[in-house]
CSV table of C-alpha atoms in Angstrom, one decimal:
chain,number,residue,atom,x,y,z
A,1,MET,CA,-3.5,-21.5,-3.3
A,2,VAL,CA,-6.4,-20.5,-1.1
A,3,LYS,CA,-5.4,-23.3,1.3
A,4,LEU,CA,-1.8,-22.0,1.3
A,5,LEU,CA,-3.0,-18.4,2.0
A,6,SER,CA,-5.2,-19.5,4.8
A,7,SER,CA,-2.5,-21.5,6.5
A,8,VAL,CA,-0.1,-18.6,6.2
A,9,LEU,CA,-2.8,-16.4,7.8
A,10,ALA,CA,-3.4,-19.0,10.5
A,11,VAL,CA,0.2,-19.1,11.5
A,12,VAL,CA,0.4,-15.4,11.4
A,13,LEU,CA,-2.7,-15.0,13.7
A,14,LEU,CA,-1.5,-17.8,16.1
A,15,ALA,CA,1.8,-16.0,16.4
A,16,GLY,CA,0.0,-12.9,17.3
A,17,CYS,CA,-1.8,-14.6,20.3
A,18,ALA,CA,1.3,-16.6,21.4
A,19,SER,CA,2.4,-14.8,24.5
A,20,GLN,CA,1.7,-11.6,26.3
A,21,PRO,CA,2.6,-12.4,29.9
A,22,GLN,CA,3.5,-8.9,30.9
A,23,THR,CA,2.3,-5.4,30.1
A,24,LEU,CA,3.6,-3.5,27.1
A,25,TYR,CA,4.7,-0.9,29.6
A,26,SER,CA,7.0,-3.3,31.5
A,27,GLU,CA,8.2,-4.9,28.2
A,28,MET,CA,9.4,-1.5,27.0
A,29,GLY,CA,11.3,-0.9,30.2
A,30,GLY,CA,8.8,0.9,32.4
A,31,GLU,CA,9.0,4.4,33.6
A,32,ALA,CA,12.7,5.0,32.7
A,33,LYS,CA,12.1,4.0,29.1
A,34,VAL,CA,8.9,6.0,28.7
A,35,THR,CA,10.7,9.1,30.1
A,36,GLU,CA,13.5,8.5,27.5
A,37,ILE,CA,11.0,8.2,24.7
A,38,VAL,CA,9.2,11.4,25.6
A,39,ASN,CA,12.5,13.3,26.1
A,40,ASN,CA,13.7,12.1,22.7
A,41,PHE,CA,10.4,13.1,21.2
A,42,VAL,CA,10.7,16.7,22.6
A,43,THR,CA,14.2,16.9,21.1
A,44,GLU,CA,12.8,15.7,17.7
A,45,VAL,CA,10.1,18.3,17.9
A,46,GLU,CA,12.6,21.1,18.7
A,47,GLN,CA,14.4,20.2,15.5
A,48,GLU,CA,11.3,20.2,13.3
A,49,PRO,CA,10.1,23.8,12.8
A,50,VAL,CA,6.7,22.8,11.3
A,51,ILE,CA,5.8,20.8,14.4
A,52,LEU,CA,7.5,23.0,16.9
A,53,ALA,CA,5.2,25.8,15.8
A,54,TYR,CA,2.2,23.9,17.3
A,55,PHE,CA,4.0,23.9,20.7
A,56,GLU,CA,4.4,27.7,20.8
A,57,GLY,CA,3.2,29.0,24.1
A,58,SER,CA,2.7,25.6,25.7
A,59,ASP,CA,4.2,24.5,29.0
A,60,ILE,CA,6.7,21.9,27.8
A,61,ASP,CA,7.3,20.4,31.3
A,62,ARG,CA,3.5,19.8,31.6
A,63,PHE,CA,3.5,18.3,28.1
A,64,ILE,CA,6.3,15.9,29.1
A,65,ALA,CA,4.5,14.9,32.3
A,66,LYS,CA,1.1,14.3,30.7
A,67,PHE,CA,2.5,12.5,27.6
A,68,GLU,CA,4.4,10.2,29.9
A,69,GLU,CA,1.2,9.6,31.9
A,70,GLN,CA,-0.7,8.9,28.7
A,71,ILE,CA,1.9,6.4,27.3
A,72,CYS,CA,2.0,4.7,30.7
A,73,MET,CA,-1.8,4.4,30.8
A,74,VAL,CA,-2.3,3.1,27.2
A,75,SER,CA,0.5,0.6,27.6
A,76,GLY,CA,-0.9,-0.9,30.8
A,77,GLY,CA,1.5,0.7,33.3
A,78,GLY,CA,-1.3,1.5,35.6
A,79,CYS,CA,-1.1,5.3,35.5
A,80,GLN,CA,-4.2,7.5,35.3
A,81,TYR,CA,-4.1,10.2,32.6
A,82,THR,CA,-4.9,13.5,34.4
A,83,GLY,CA,-4.5,15.9,31.5
A,84,ASP,CA,-7.0,17.6,29.3
A,85,THR,CA,-8.8,15.6,26.6
A,86,MET,CA,-7.2,15.3,23.2
A,87,GLU,CA,-9.9,17.5,21.7
A,88,GLN,CA,-9.2,20.2,24.3
A,89,VAL,CA,-5.4,20.0,23.8
A,90,HIS,CA,-5.5,20.2,20.0
A,91,GLY,CA,-8.5,22.5,19.7
A,92,GLY,CA,-7.7,25.5,17.4
A,93,MET,CA,-4.6,23.9,16.1
A,94,ASN,CA,-6.3,22.6,12.9
A,95,ILE,CA,-3.7,19.8,12.6
A,96,SER,CA,-3.5,18.4,9.1
A,97,GLU,CA,-3.1,14.8,8.2
A,98,LYS,CA,0.3,15.6,6.8
A,99,ASP,CA,1.5,17.2,10.0
A,100,PHE,CA,0.0,14.5,12.1
A,101,ASN,CA,1.9,11.9,10.2
A,102,LEU,CA,5.1,13.9,10.4
A,103,THR,CA,4.6,13.9,14.2
A,104,VAL,CA,4.2,10.1,14.1
A,105,ASP,CA,7.5,9.9,12.2
A,106,LEU,CA,9.1,12.0,15.0
A,107,LEU,CA,7.7,9.6,17.6
A,108,ILE,CA,9.1,6.7,15.7
A,109,ASN,CA,12.5,8.4,15.6
A,110,ALA,CA,12.3,9.0,19.3
A,111,MET,CA,11.6,5.3,19.9
A,112,ASP,CA,14.4,4.3,17.6
A,113,LYS,CA,16.8,6.5,19.5
A,114,ALA,CA,15.6,5.0,22.8
A,115,ASN,CA,16.3,1.5,21.3
A,116,VAL,CA,12.7,0.4,21.6
A,117,PRO,CA,12.4,-2.9,19.6
A,118,HIS,CA,10.3,-2.6,16.4
A,119,PRO,CA,7.5,-4.9,17.6
A,120,LEU,CA,7.0,-2.9,20.8
A,121,GLN,CA,7.0,0.3,18.8
A,122,ASN,CA,4.2,-1.0,16.7
A,123,ARG,CA,2.2,-2.1,19.7
A,124,LEU,CA,2.5,1.3,21.3
A,125,LEU,CA,1.5,3.0,18.0
A,126,ASN,CA,-1.5,0.7,17.9
A,127,LYS,CA,-2.6,1.9,21.3
A,128,LEU,CA,-2.1,5.6,20.4
A,129,ALA,CA,-3.6,5.4,16.8
A,130,PRO,CA,-7.3,5.6,17.8
A,131,MET,CA,-6.6,9.1,19.2
A,132,ARG,CA,-5.9,10.4,15.7
A,133,SER,CA,-9.5,11.3,15.1
A,134,GLN,CA,-9.6,13.3,18.3
A,135,MET,CA,-6.6,15.4,17.1
A,136,LEU,CA,-7.1,16.1,13.4
A,137,TYR,CA,-8.6,19.3,12.2
A,138,ARG,CA,-9.7,20.6,15.6
B,1,MET,CA,-0.7,12.8,-29.4
B,2,THR,CA,-1.9,9.4,-28.4
B,3,LEU,CA,-4.0,8.8,-25.3
B,4,PHE,CA,-1.0,7.2,-23.7
B,5,GLN,CA,1.2,10.3,-24.2
B,6,ARG,CA,-1.6,12.5,-23.0
B,7,VAL,CA,-2.0,10.6,-19.7
B,8,LEU,CA,1.8,10.7,-19.2
B,9,LEU,CA,1.8,14.4,-19.7
B,10,VAL,CA,-1.0,14.9,-17.1
B,11,ILE,CA,1.0,12.9,-14.7
B,12,ALA,CA,4.2,14.9,-15.4
B,13,PHE,CA,2.3,18.2,-14.9
B,14,THR,CA,1.1,17.2,-11.5
B,15,ALA,CA,4.5,17.7,-10.1
B,16,ALA,CA,4.1,21.4,-11.1
B,17,LEU,CA,1.0,21.8,-9.0
B,18,PRO,CA,1.4,24.4,-6.2
B,19,VAL,CA,1.1,21.8,-3.4
B,20,SER,CA,3.7,19.9,-1.5
B,21,ALA,CA,4.9,16.4,-2.5
B,22,GLY,CA,3.6,13.5,-0.7
B,23,SER,CA,5.2,12.5,2.6
B,24,GLY,CA,2.2,12.1,4.9
B,25,LYS,CA,1.9,8.4,5.4
B,26,LEU,CA,4.0,5.9,7.4
B,27,ILE,CA,6.8,4.4,5.3
B,28,GLY,CA,5.7,1.1,3.8
B,29,THR,CA,2.0,1.8,3.9
B,30,ALA,CA,1.7,3.4,0.5
B,31,GLY,CA,2.1,0.1,-1.3
B,32,LEU,CA,3.5,-0.4,-4.8
B,33,ASN,CA,2.3,-0.3,-8.4
B,34,GLN,CA,0.9,-3.6,-9.6
B,35,LEU,CA,1.2,-5.1,-13.1
B,36,GLU,CA,-1.6,-3.0,-14.5
B,37,GLY,CA,-0.3,0.3,-13.0
B,38,ALA,CA,-2.7,0.7,-10.1
B,39,GLY,CA,-1.5,1.2,-6.6
B,40,GLY,CA,-1.4,-2.2,-5.0
B,41,GLY,CA,0.8,-5.2,-4.5
B,42,GLY,CA,2.4,-7.0,-7.4
B,43,ILE,CA,-0.5,-8.7,-9.2
B,44,VAL,CA,-3.5,-7.3,-7.3
B,45,PRO,CA,-4.8,-3.7,-7.1
B,46,TRP,CA,-5.3,-2.5,-3.5
B,47,ALA,CA,-7.5,0.1,-1.9
B,48,THR,CA,-4.4,2.2,-1.2
B,49,LEU,CA,-3.3,4.9,-3.6
B,50,SER,CA,0.2,4.7,-5.0
B,51,GLY,CA,2.0,7.4,-3.1
B,52,TYR,CA,2.7,9.0,0.2
B,53,ASP,CA,0.3,11.9,-0.3
B,54,SER,CA,-2.1,12.9,2.5
B,55,ASP,CA,-5.2,15.0,2.0
B,56,SER,CA,-3.2,18.2,1.3
B,57,GLU,CA,-0.6,16.6,-1.0
B,58,VAL,CA,-0.1,15.0,-4.4
B,59,SER,CA,2.4,12.4,-5.5
B,60,VAL,CA,3.7,11.0,-8.7
B,61,ASN,CA,5.0,7.5,-8.9
B,62,ALA,CA,6.8,5.5,-11.7
B,63,PHE,CA,7.7,1.8,-11.9
B,64,LEU,CA,9.3,-0.8,-14.1
B,65,THR,CA,8.4,-4.5,-13.7
B,66,ARG,CA,9.7,-7.6,-15.4
B,67,VAL,CA,8.4,-11.2,-15.1
B,68,ASN,CA,10.6,-13.8,-16.7
B,69,LEU,CA,8.6,-17.0,-17.4
B,70,ASP,CA,9.5,-20.2,-19.0
B,71,ASP,CA,8.1,-19.3,-22.4
B,72,TYR,CA,7.3,-15.6,-22.1
B,73,ARG,CA,8.6,-12.4,-20.6
B,74,LEU,CA,6.3,-9.6,-19.4
B,75,GLN,CA,7.7,-6.1,-19.1
B,76,VAL,CA,5.7,-3.2,-17.7
B,77,ALA,CA,6.5,0.4,-17.5
B,78,GLY,CA,4.1,2.8,-15.9
B,79,ALA,CA,3.4,5.9,-13.9
B,80,SER,CA,0.6,7.1,-11.6
B,81,VAL,CA,-0.5,10.2,-9.9
B,82,SER,CA,-2.3,10.3,-6.6
B,83,LEU,CA,-4.2,13.5,-5.7
B,84,TYR,CA,-4.9,14.3,-2.1
B,85,ASP,CA,-5.0,10.6,-1.1
B,86,ARG,CA,-8.4,10.5,-2.8
B,87,VAL,CA,-8.0,9.9,-6.6
B,88,GLU,CA,-5.4,7.9,-8.5
B,89,VAL,CA,-4.8,8.0,-12.2
B,90,SER,CA,-2.4,5.5,-13.8
B,91,VAL,CA,-1.0,4.5,-17.1
B,92,ALA,CA,0.9,1.3,-17.9
B,93,ARG,CA,2.4,-0.2,-21.1
B,94,GLN,CA,2.7,-3.9,-21.0
B,95,THR,CA,4.9,-5.8,-23.5
B,96,PHE,CA,4.5,-9.5,-23.5
B,97,ASP,CA,7.4,-11.2,-25.3
B,98,LEU,CA,6.8,-14.6,-26.7
B,99,THR,CA,10.3,-15.8,-26.1
B,100,THR,CA,9.8,-19.3,-27.3
B,101,LEU,CA,7.5,-18.6,-30.3
B,102,GLY,CA,8.9,-15.2,-31.2
B,103,GLY,CA,7.1,-11.9,-31.4
B,104,ASP,CA,5.4,-9.8,-28.8
B,105,ILE,CA,2.1,-8.3,-27.7
B,106,SER,CA,1.7,-4.8,-26.4
B,107,GLN,CA,-1.2,-3.4,-24.3
B,108,ASN,CA,-1.8,0.1,-22.9
B,109,ILE,CA,-3.8,0.3,-19.6
B,110,TYR,CA,-5.4,3.5,-18.3
B,111,GLY,CA,-6.5,3.3,-14.7
B,112,ALA,CA,-8.4,5.4,-12.2
B,113,LYS,CA,-9.2,4.7,-8.6
B,114,VAL,CA,-11.2,6.6,-5.9
B,115,ARG,CA,-10.8,6.1,-2.2
B,116,LEU,CA,-14.3,5.8,-0.9
B,117,TRP,CA,-13.8,5.3,2.8
B,118,GLY,CA,-11.4,4.8,5.6
B,119,ASP,CA,-7.7,5.1,6.2
B,120,VAL,CA,-5.6,1.9,5.7
B,121,VAL,CA,-3.8,2.5,9.1
B,122,TYR,CA,-6.0,4.7,11.2
B,123,SER,CA,-9.6,3.7,10.7
B,124,ALA,CA,-11.0,0.7,12.6
B,125,MET,CA,-12.5,-0.7,9.4
B,126,PRO,CA,-10.5,-1.3,6.2
B,127,GLN,CA,-9.8,1.4,3.6
B,128,ILE,CA,-12.2,0.9,0.7
B,129,SER,CA,-11.6,2.0,-2.9
B,130,ALA,CA,-13.2,1.4,-6.3
B,131,GLY,CA,-11.3,1.5,-9.6
B,132,VAL,CA,-11.5,1.0,-13.4
B,133,GLN,CA,-8.8,-0.2,-15.8
B,134,PHE,CA,-9.3,0.4,-19.5
B,135,LYS,CA,-7.2,-1.9,-21.5
B,136,ASP,CA,-6.3,-1.3,-25.2
B,137,LEU,CA,-4.5,-4.1,-27.0
B,138,GLN,CA,-2.0,-2.7,-29.5
B,139,ASP,CA,-1.3,-6.1,-31.2
B,140,GLU,CA,-4.6,-7.7,-32.0
B,141,ALA,CA,-3.7,-10.7,-34.2
B,142,ILE,CA,-3.1,-13.3,-31.5
B,143,ALA,CA,-6.3,-12.3,-29.6
B,144,ASN,CA,-8.3,-12.6,-32.7
B,145,ALA,CA,-6.7,-15.9,-33.7
B,146,LEU,CA,-7.5,-17.4,-30.3
B,147,GLY,CA,-11.2,-16.4,-30.6
B,148,SER,CA,-11.5,-13.4,-28.3
B,149,ALA,CA,-14.5,-11.2,-28.8
B,150,ASP,CA,-12.7,-7.9,-28.3
B,151,THR,CA,-9.3,-6.3,-28.4
B,152,SER,CA,-10.1,-3.7,-25.7
B,153,GLY,CA,-12.0,-4.0,-22.5
B,154,THR,CA,-12.6,-2.5,-19.1
B,155,ASP,CA,-12.2,-4.0,-15.7
B,156,TYR,CA,-14.1,-2.7,-12.6
B,157,TYR,CA,-12.9,-3.5,-9.1
B,158,VAL,CA,-13.6,-2.8,-5.4
B,159,SER,CA,-10.8,-3.3,-2.9
B,160,ALA,CA,-10.5,-3.4,0.9
B,161,THR,CA,-7.1,-3.0,2.5
B,162,LYS,CA,-6.0,-2.8,6.1
B,163,VAL,CA,-2.8,-2.5,8.1
B,164,HIS,CA,-3.1,-3.9,11.6
B,165,LEU,CA,-0.4,-2.2,13.7
B,166,GLY,CA,1.6,-4.7,15.8
B,167,ALA,CA,-0.9,-7.5,15.0
B,168,VAL,CA,1.6,-10.4,14.4
B,169,ALA,CA,3.7,-10.7,17.5
B,170,GLY,CA,4.3,-6.9,17.3
B,171,TYR,CA,4.8,-6.9,13.5
B,172,ASN,CA,2.5,-4.9,11.2
B,173,LEU,CA,0.1,-7.1,9.2
B,174,VAL,CA,-1.4,-5.9,5.9
B,175,TRP,CA,-4.2,-7.6,4.0
B,176,ASN,CA,-6.1,-6.8,0.9
B,177,LEU,CA,-9.2,-8.3,-0.8
B,178,THR,CA,-10.3,-7.2,-4.3
B,179,ALA,CA,-13.4,-8.2,-6.3
B,180,ARG,CA,-12.9,-7.6,-10.0
B,181,MET,CA,-15.5,-7.6,-12.8
B,182,THR,CA,-13.6,-8.7,-15.9
B,183,ASN,CA,-13.8,-10.5,-19.2
B,184,ALA,CA,-10.0,-10.1,-19.9
B,185,ASN,CA,-8.0,-13.1,-21.1
B,186,GLN,CA,-4.6,-13.1,-19.3
B,187,MET,CA,-5.1,-9.5,-18.2
B,188,GLY,CA,-6.2,-8.6,-21.7
B,189,LEU,CA,-3.0,-9.6,-23.4
B,190,LEU,CA,-5.0,-12.4,-25.2
B,191,GLY,CA,-8.0,-10.2,-25.7
B,192,PHE,CA,-11.4,-10.0,-24.0
B,193,GLY,CA,-14.2,-12.5,-23.8
B,194,GLN,CA,-14.8,-15.1,-26.4
B,195,THR,CA,-16.7,-14.8,-29.7
B,196,SER,CA,-19.8,-16.6,-28.5
B,197,ASP,CA,-19.7,-15.2,-24.9
B,198,ASP,CA,-18.1,-11.9,-23.8
B,199,ASP,CA,-19.9,-11.8,-20.4
B,200,TYR,CA,-18.2,-10.4,-17.4
B,201,GLU,CA,-17.4,-12.5,-14.3
B,202,VAL,CA,-16.5,-11.5,-10.8
B,203,MET,CA,-13.0,-12.7,-9.8
B,204,LEU,CA,-11.5,-12.5,-6.3
B,205,GLU,CA,-8.0,-11.4,-5.5
B,206,GLY,CA,-6.1,-11.3,-2.3
B,207,SER,CA,-2.9,-10.3,-0.6
B,208,VAL,CA,-1.4,-10.8,2.8
B,209,GLY,CA,1.9,-9.4,4.1
B,210,VAL,CA,3.9,-8.8,7.2
B,211,LEU,CA,6.3,-5.8,7.6
B,212,LEU,CA,9.4,-7.2,9.2
B,213,ASN,CA,10.6,-3.7,10.0
B,214,ARG,CA,9.9,-0.2,8.6
B,215,ASN,CA,11.7,-1.2,5.3
B,216,VAL,CA,11.0,-4.8,4.5
B,217,ALA,CA,7.8,-6.6,3.8
B,218,VAL,CA,7.1,-10.2,2.9
B,219,GLY,CA,3.9,-11.8,1.8
B,220,ALA,CA,1.8,-13.7,-0.8
B,221,GLU,CA,-0.8,-12.8,-3.4
B,222,TYR,CA,-3.5,-14.7,-5.2
B,223,ARG,CA,-5.5,-13.7,-8.3
B,224,GLN,CA,-8.5,-15.6,-9.6
B,225,LYS,CA,-8.8,-15.7,-13.4
B,226,PRO,CA,-11.5,-16.5,-15.9
B,227,ASP,CA,-11.0,-19.1,-18.6
B,228,ASN,CA,-13.0,-17.6,-21.5
B,229,LEU,CA,-11.0,-19.1,-24.3
B,230,GLY,CA,-11.0,-22.7,-23.1
B,231,LEU,CA,-7.2,-22.7,-23.1
B,232,GLY,CA,-7.0,-23.7,-19.4
B,233,GLU,CA,-6.2,-20.2,-18.1
B,234,GLU,CA,-5.3,-20.6,-14.4
B,235,ASP,CA,-5.3,-18.6,-11.2
B,236,TRP,CA,-2.1,-16.7,-10.4
B,237,TRP,CA,-0.2,-16.5,-7.2
B,238,ASP,CA,3.1,-15.2,-6.0
B,239,VAL,CA,5.3,-14.8,-2.9
B,240,PHE,CA,7.2,-11.6,-2.5
B,241,VAL,CA,9.8,-9.7,-0.5
B,242,THR,CA,9.8,-5.9,-0.8
B,243,TYR,CA,12.5,-3.6,0.3
B,244,ILE,CA,11.5,0.0,0.9
B,245,PRO,CA,14.7,2.0,1.9
B,246,SER,CA,12.9,5.3,1.6
B,247,LYS,CA,9.6,6.9,0.5
B,248,SER,CA,11.1,7.5,-2.9
B,249,PHE,CA,12.3,4.0,-3.8
B,250,ASN,CA,11.1,0.4,-3.5
B,251,VAL,CA,12.2,-2.9,-5.0
B,252,THR,CA,10.3,-6.1,-5.1
B,253,LEU,CA,11.4,-9.6,-5.8
B,254,ALA,CA,8.8,-12.3,-6.1
B,255,TRP,CA,8.3,-15.9,-7.3
B,256,ALA,CA,5.3,-15.9,-9.6
B,257,GLU,CA,3.3,-19.0,-10.6
B,258,LEU,CA,1.1,-17.9,-13.5
B,259,GLY,CA,-0.1,-21.4,-14.6
B,260,SER,CA,-1.0,-22.2,-18.2
B,261,ILE,CA,-0.7,-19.3,-20.7
B,262,ALA,CA,-2.0,-19.7,-24.3
B,263,GLY,CA,-1.5,-23.5,-24.1
B,264,ALA,CA,2.0,-23.4,-22.5
B,265,PRO,CA,1.7,-25.0,-19.1
B,266,ASP,CA,3.4,-24.1,-15.8
B,267,GLN,CA,4.6,-20.6,-16.5
B,268,ASN,CA,6.6,-19.8,-13.4
B,269,GLY,CA,9.4,-17.3,-12.8
B,270,ILE,CA,11.0,-14.4,-11.2
B,271,TYR,CA,9.1,-11.1,-10.8
B,272,LEU,CA,11.3,-8.0,-10.3
B,273,SER,CA,9.9,-4.6,-9.9
B,274,LEU,CA,11.5,-1.2,-9.2
B,275,GLY,CA,9.3,1.7,-8.2
B,276,GLY,CA,9.3,4.9,-6.4
B,277,GLN,CA,7.8,8.3,-5.8
B,278,LEU,CA,9.2,11.0,-8.1
B,279,TRP,CA,7.3,13.8,-6.4
């Protein structure tokens, strides 16, 4: 059984390394797709009062531009993020785990509605996930 | 009121706490309830707690599981409460039908688990939890006849669980490793220890799975077992597919190979489990 498990694991790990010829950014569909994801995300936020409250008084056009830049950067699109640090942006918001996770669900909805394939969604989430600790309870 | 009823009551009252119901985890990352009631996979307890609660929420879960083997049928009904993604309390009633020989064996299991470190998705290192399972056999005759030392016992375990986002060609990978100190014979259904030796041993258990999308997971599990009674008790393993249409419902179908049980060899069969978050 251990042998079976390890061979399953080996196949699984090999598949993971198989092929990554282009950047996640270009696989997703580049600038147009990132813009679509971010626009969908803003629409999702507008329909979710709990999360919308966090955006009160913020410059939504600036948010869109900076979030696009950030997604472009973490997905290997070659952009430079020029916005404030995650700590600065989320300072004073005291974001809970619950609301953070709700926001992740909204981002997943936004990617679903932009027809981003499931594996690419996960890879983008993986790039964004390390920022969570810079956003929670600030 | 029996201990079993008391624990059930505590779980029921949790839903009346003035906090919101659990929703604060990604779908599919809360896991299931395993055969002994703990949050986990199917046969292995995991470091994850059994619900979608975050640090400001509570959740209540219930499950029904049936394993149809060649000579036996195991039925489990249970419930668990998870508090603030920190502490889990569970109760399970196992009924082991001896379909070939006739008769049945019941066992109550009370579990508690504490998340010690990490977040299964977001921390770089795995989530680590420690738990106990107190097992109280209701039908003692067979355990005594087979030479078990005790008809109740406690397992202690430590688990590490991790979800790797997009790790397998973009699909999410989950793995779990559990070390359990136990002297239970067939989970306790055949008693604990052996008359001349009721020492604990450390057993290793593991799970690996891939989430094919947000709602379907496939994988395999392995559980090492002691052979205290000299009846040729064997390690368990299974392969499973789980469908999680929403945070409030999950269904798991598995093929389980449970080896020799009380002298009857090659006990294999279908494992079916229905579970979900009530609150």
